[in-house]
Short mmCIF file of C-alpha atoms in Angstrom, two decimals:
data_model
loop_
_atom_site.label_atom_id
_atom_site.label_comp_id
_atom_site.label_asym_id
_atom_site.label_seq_id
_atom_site.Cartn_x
_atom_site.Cartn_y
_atom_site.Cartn_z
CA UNK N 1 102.76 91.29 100.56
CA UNK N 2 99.10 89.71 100.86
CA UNK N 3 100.17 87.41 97.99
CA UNK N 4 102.76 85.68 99.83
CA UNK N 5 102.16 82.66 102.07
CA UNK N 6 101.66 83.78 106.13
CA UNK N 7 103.37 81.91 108.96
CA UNK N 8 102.19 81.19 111.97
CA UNK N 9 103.42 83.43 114.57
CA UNK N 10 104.40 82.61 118.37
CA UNK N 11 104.79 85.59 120.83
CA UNK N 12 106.53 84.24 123.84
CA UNK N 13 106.12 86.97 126.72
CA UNK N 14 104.73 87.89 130.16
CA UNK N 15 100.76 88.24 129.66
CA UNK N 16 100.51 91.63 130.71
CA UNK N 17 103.05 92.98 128.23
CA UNK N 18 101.79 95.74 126.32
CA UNK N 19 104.49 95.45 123.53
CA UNK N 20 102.82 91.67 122.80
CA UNK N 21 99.07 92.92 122.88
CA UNK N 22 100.53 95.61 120.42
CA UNK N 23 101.83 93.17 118.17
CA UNK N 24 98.56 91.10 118.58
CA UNK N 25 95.89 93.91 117.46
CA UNK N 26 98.77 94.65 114.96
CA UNK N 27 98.51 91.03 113.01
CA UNK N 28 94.72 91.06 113.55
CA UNK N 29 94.41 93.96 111.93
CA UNK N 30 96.70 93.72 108.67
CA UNK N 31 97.14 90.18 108.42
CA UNK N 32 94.30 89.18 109.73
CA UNK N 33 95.18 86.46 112.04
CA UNK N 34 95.31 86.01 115.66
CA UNK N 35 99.14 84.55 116.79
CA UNK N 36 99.83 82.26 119.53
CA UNK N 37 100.79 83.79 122.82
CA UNK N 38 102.95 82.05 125.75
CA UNK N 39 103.64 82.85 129.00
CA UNK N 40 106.52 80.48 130.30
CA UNK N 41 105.31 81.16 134.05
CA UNK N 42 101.94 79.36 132.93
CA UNK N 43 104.57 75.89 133.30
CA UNK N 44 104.19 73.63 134.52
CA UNK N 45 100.95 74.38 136.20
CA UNK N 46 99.63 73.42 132.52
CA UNK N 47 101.01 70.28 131.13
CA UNK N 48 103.20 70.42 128.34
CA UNK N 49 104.20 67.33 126.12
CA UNK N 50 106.86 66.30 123.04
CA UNK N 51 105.99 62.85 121.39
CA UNK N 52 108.51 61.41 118.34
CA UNK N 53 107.75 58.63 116.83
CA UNK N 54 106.98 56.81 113.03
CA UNK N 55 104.47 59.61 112.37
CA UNK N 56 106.51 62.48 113.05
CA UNK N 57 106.57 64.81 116.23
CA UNK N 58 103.91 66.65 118.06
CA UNK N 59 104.51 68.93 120.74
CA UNK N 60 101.64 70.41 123.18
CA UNK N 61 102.27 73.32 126.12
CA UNK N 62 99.93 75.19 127.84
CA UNK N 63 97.08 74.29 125.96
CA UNK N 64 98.27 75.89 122.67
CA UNK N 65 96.90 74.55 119.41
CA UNK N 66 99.06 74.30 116.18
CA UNK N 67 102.03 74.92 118.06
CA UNK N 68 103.76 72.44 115.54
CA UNK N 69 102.78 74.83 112.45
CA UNK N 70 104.90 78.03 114.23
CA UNK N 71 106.21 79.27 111.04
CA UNK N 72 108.10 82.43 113.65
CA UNK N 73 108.67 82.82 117.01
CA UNK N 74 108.79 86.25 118.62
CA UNK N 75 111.24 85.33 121.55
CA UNK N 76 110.10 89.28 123.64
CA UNK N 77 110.47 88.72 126.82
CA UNK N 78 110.68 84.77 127.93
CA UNK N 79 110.73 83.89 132.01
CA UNK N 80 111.62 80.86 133.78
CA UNK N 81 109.03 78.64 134.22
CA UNK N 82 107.06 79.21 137.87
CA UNK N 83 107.59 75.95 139.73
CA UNK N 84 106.49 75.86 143.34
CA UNK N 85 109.04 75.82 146.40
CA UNK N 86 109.12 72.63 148.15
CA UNK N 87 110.98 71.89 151.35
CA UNK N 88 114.59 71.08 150.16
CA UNK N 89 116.40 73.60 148.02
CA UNK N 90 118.06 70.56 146.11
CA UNK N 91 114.39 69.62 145.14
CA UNK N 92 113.58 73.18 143.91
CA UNK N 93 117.14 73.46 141.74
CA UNK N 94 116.42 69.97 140.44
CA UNK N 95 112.57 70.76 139.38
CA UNK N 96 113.25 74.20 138.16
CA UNK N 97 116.01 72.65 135.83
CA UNK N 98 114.03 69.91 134.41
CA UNK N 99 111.06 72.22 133.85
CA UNK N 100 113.32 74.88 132.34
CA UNK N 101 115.45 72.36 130.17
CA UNK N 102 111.81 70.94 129.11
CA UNK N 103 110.14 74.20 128.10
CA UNK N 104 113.38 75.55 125.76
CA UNK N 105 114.13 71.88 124.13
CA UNK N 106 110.47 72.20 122.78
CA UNK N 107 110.22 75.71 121.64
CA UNK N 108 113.99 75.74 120.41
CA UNK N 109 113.37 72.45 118.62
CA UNK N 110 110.57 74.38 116.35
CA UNK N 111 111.65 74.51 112.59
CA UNK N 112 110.80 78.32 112.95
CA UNK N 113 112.41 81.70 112.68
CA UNK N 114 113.33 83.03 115.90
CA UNK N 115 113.61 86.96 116.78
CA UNK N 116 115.58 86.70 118.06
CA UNK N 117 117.61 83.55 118.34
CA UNK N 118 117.37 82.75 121.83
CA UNK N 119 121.53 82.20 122.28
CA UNK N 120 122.29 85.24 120.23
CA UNK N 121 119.74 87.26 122.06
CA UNK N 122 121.10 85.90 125.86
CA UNK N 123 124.83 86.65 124.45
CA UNK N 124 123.91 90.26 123.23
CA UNK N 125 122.43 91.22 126.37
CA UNK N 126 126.59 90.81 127.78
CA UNK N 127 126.92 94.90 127.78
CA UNK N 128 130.68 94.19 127.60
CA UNK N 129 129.80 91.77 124.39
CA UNK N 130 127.71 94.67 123.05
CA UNK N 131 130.46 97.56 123.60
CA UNK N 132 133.50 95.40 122.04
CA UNK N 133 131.43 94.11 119.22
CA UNK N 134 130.21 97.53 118.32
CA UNK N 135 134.30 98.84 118.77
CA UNK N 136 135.66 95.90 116.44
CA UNK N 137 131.89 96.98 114.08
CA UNK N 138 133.57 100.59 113.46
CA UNK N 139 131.09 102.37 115.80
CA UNK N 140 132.69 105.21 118.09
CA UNK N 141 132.37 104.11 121.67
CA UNK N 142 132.99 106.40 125.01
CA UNK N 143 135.93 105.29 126.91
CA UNK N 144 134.48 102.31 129.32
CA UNK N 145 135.27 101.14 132.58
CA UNK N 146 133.86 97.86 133.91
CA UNK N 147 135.14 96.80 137.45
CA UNK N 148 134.40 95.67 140.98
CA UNK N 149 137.95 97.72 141.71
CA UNK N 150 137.61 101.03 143.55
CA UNK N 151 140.82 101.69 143.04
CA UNK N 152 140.51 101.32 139.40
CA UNK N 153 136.94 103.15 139.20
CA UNK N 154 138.72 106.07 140.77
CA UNK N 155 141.54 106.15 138.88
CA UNK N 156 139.02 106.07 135.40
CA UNK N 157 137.10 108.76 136.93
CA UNK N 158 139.92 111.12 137.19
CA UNK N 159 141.20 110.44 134.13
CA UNK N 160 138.17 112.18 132.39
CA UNK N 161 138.18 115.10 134.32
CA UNK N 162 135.28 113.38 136.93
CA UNK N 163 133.32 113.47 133.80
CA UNK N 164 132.07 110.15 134.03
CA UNK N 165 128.40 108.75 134.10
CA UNK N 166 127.66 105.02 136.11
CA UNK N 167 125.43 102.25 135.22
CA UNK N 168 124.21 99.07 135.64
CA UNK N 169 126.16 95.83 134.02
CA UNK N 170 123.67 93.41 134.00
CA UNK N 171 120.29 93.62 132.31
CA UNK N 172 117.68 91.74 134.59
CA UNK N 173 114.17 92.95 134.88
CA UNK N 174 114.97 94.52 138.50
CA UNK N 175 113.40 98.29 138.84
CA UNK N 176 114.31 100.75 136.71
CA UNK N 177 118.06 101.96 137.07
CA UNK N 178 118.99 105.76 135.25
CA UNK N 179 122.17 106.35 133.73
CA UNK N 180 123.68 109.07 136.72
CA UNK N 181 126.95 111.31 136.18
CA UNK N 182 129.10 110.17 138.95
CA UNK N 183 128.94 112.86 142.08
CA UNK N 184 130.96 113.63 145.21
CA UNK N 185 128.77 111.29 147.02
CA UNK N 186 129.48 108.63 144.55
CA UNK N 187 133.13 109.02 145.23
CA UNK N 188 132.52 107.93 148.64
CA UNK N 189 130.68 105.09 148.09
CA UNK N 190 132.96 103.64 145.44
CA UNK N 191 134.05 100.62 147.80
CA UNK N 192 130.60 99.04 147.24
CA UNK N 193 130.96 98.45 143.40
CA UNK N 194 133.06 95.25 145.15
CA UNK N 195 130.02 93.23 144.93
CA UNK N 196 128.57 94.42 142.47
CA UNK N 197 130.67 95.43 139.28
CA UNK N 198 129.61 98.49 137.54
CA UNK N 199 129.74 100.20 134.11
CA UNK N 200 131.44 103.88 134.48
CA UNK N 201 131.42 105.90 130.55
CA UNK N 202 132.93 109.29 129.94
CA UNK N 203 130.41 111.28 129.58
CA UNK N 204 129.65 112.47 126.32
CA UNK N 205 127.43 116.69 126.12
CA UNK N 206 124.89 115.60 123.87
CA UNK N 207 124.14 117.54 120.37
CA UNK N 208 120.92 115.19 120.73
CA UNK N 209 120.57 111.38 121.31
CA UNK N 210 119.00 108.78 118.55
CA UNK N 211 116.78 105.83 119.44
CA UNK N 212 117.01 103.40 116.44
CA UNK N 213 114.26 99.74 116.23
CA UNK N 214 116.49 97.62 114.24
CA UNK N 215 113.82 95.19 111.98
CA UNK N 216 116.33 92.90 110.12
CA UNK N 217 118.42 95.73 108.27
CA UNK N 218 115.15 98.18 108.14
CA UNK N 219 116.53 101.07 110.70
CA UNK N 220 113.73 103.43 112.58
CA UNK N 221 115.65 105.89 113.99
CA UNK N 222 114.24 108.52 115.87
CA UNK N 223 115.86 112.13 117.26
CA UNK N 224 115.40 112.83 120.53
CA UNK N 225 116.28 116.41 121.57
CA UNK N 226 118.09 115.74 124.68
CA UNK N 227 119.29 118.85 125.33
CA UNK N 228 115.96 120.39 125.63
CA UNK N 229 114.99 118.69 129.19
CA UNK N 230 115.80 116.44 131.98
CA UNK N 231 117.26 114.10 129.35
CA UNK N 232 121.15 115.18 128.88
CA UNK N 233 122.56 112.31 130.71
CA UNK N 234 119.82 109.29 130.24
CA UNK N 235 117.25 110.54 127.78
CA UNK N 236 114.81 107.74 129.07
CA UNK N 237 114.15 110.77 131.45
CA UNK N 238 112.54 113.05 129.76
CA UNK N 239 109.89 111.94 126.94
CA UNK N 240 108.40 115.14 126.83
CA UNK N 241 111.10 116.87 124.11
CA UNK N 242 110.78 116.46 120.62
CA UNK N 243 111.07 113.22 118.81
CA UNK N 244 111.31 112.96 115.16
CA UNK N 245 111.82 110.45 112.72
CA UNK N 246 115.77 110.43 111.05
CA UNK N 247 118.11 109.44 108.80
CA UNK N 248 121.71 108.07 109.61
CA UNK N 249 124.40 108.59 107.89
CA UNK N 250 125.85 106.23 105.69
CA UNK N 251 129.00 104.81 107.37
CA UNK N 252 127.28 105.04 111.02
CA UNK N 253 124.31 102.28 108.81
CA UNK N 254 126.73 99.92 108.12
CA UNK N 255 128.59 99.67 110.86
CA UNK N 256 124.83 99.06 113.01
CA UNK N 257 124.45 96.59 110.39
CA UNK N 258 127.78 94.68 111.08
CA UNK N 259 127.08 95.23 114.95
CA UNK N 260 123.96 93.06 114.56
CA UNK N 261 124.89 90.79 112.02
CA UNK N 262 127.74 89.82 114.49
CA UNK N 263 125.74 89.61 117.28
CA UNK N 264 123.47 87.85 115.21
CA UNK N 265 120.57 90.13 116.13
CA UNK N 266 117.57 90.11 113.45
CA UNK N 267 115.75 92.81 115.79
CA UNK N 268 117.26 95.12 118.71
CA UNK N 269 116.37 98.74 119.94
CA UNK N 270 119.82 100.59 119.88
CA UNK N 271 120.73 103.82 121.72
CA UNK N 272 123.37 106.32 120.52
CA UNK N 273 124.50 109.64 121.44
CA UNK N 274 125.37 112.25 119.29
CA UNK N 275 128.32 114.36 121.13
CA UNK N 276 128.66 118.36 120.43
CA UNK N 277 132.21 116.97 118.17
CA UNK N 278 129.83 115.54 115.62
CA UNK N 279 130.14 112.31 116.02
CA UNK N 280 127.69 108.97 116.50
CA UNK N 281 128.53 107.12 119.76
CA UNK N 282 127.09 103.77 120.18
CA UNK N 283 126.17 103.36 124.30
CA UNK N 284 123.67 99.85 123.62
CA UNK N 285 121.27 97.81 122.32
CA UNK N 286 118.53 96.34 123.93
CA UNK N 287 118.01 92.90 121.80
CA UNK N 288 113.91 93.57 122.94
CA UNK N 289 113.84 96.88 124.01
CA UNK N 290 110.59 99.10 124.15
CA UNK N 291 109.76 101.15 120.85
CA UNK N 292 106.00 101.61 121.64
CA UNK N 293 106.51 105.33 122.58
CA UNK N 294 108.29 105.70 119.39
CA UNK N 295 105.73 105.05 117.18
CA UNK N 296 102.96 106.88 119.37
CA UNK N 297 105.33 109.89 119.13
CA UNK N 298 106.51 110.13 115.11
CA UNK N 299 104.26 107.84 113.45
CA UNK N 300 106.60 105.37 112.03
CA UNK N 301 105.48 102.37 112.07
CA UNK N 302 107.50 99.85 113.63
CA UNK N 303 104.58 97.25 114.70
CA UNK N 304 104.07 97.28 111.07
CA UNK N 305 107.83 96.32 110.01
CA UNK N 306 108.17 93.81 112.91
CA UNK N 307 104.92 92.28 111.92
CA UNK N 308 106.04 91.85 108.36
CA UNK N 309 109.12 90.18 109.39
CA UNK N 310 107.30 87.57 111.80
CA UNK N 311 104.61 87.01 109.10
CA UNK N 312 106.84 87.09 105.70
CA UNK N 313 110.28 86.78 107.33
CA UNK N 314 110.84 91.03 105.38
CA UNK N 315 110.57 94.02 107.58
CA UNK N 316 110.08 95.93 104.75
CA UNK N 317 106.92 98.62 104.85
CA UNK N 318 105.63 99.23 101.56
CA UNK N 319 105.96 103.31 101.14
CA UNK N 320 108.44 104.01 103.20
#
């Protein structure tokens, strides 16, 4: 790999992100150069500039250097620019816009390879896009609910026998929010999904659940022994069971691969179950989901493959 030319690499995320810093010590080390990093919030406190003329374009933000020569642009986890409040709410939507609109024309204009694409990656994050893209893909998906209708909530939930997990729709960086099975309590409080439309699942018993870092058709997938702990209905729960690097079968690969490919995903952290019947069941993908704890747990290495894909555009890790 050392033989082919190196791009310049942007990594566009909050500043305390540990993922990024990761990633950073990762390209220092084996490629030994130090990327760009970008936190939108630092706009427009620091200036930020796009000149075209006769001699070509320059762009400037944040006090970056070489921000024209971004060969690849790791798009992990972008904000809205942090533009103080004035008086008039008008004012604020009209500043925030302008600074927003600003800040994406001049990164998005960059000649550069984006993971991921910044459209494909706000359009993947639609749960509902993910589960009828992965359907129409060929992956098995639980029977799915998503409403704001009590009536039709509790009409799904009897239908499976009440079981039925609940979870969030959207995917905004609010607090953490587990994957519950719905209770009798839940029942009661089934009028309040009105305002806020929710995601109810049948419930699949785990035989064990797979976390698999998608790097560009390179799959690390990892077994997570579920059923061992606290982890049987949201294995984010319990990180204490054993994880182990694994192989997926043939047919459940290429449908993941026409899942992303649709979605137009060149990275994504995916999440399936597999039930007690044998079978895969796709529940997500996170289009920049956390994989740290993967690699500190089997030894794969998936900073590796990601930073051969922002460097050399191949996730590819020689020996493996």
């Amino acid at each position: 790999m050392s033989t082919r030319e190196a791009r310049v690499v942007l990594i566009v995320s909050e500043a305390d992100d540990l993922h990024a810093a990761a990633m950073v010590a990762t390209l220092r080390e084996q490629h030994a150069m130090t990327p760009l990093r970008l936190d939108l919030r630092d706009f427009p406190r620091e200036p930020g500039s796009f000149r075209l003329g006769v001699a070509g374009v320059e762009r400037s933000l944040a006090g970056l250097a070489g921000l024209d020569e971004v060969g690849s642009v790791w798009w992990r986890r972008p904000h809205p620019s942090s533009v103080p409040a004035g008086v008039r709410a008008d004012d604020n939507a009209y500043r925030q816009a302008e600074c927003d609109a600003f800040v994406q024309g001049l990164l998005w204009s960059l000649g550069a390879q984006w993971i991921n694409d910044p459209g494909n990656d706000r359009i993947a994050h639609r749960k509902i896009v993910q589960l009828d893209t992965a359907r129409r893909a060929g992956c098995a998906v639980p029977d799915t609910l998503v409403t704001n209708d009590p009536d039709e909530a509790r009409e799904f939930i009897e239908t499976c026998g009440s079981r039925v997990v609940f979870k969030r729709t959207g995917t905004s960086r609010a607090e953490f929010s587990e994957t519950r099975m719905i209770g009798t309590a839940d029942l009661d409080r089934l009028g309040s999904i009105r305002w806020a439309p929710t995601t109810f699942q049948r419930y699949i018993d785990p035989d064990c659940d797979l976390r698999v870092v998608w790097v560009d058709g390179q799959e690390w997938a990892v077994r997570i022994d579920s059923r061992a702990g606290a982890g049987r209905v949201d294995s984010r729960l319990d990180t204490s069971v054993d994880f182990a690097p694994t192989l997926l079968p043939a047919a459940v690969s290429k449908s993941l691969a026409t899942l992303m490919g649709t979605l137009g995903l060149s990275f994504g952290v995916l999440d399936l179950r597999v039930g007690l019947d044998g079978e895969y069941y796709f529940l997500e993908v996170n289009p920049q989901g956390q994989f740290a704890y993967l690699e500190i747990k089997t030894g794969l290495p998936i900073f590796t493959s990601l930073a051969n894909l922002l460097v050399y555009g191949d996730g590819a890790v020689s020996g493996w």
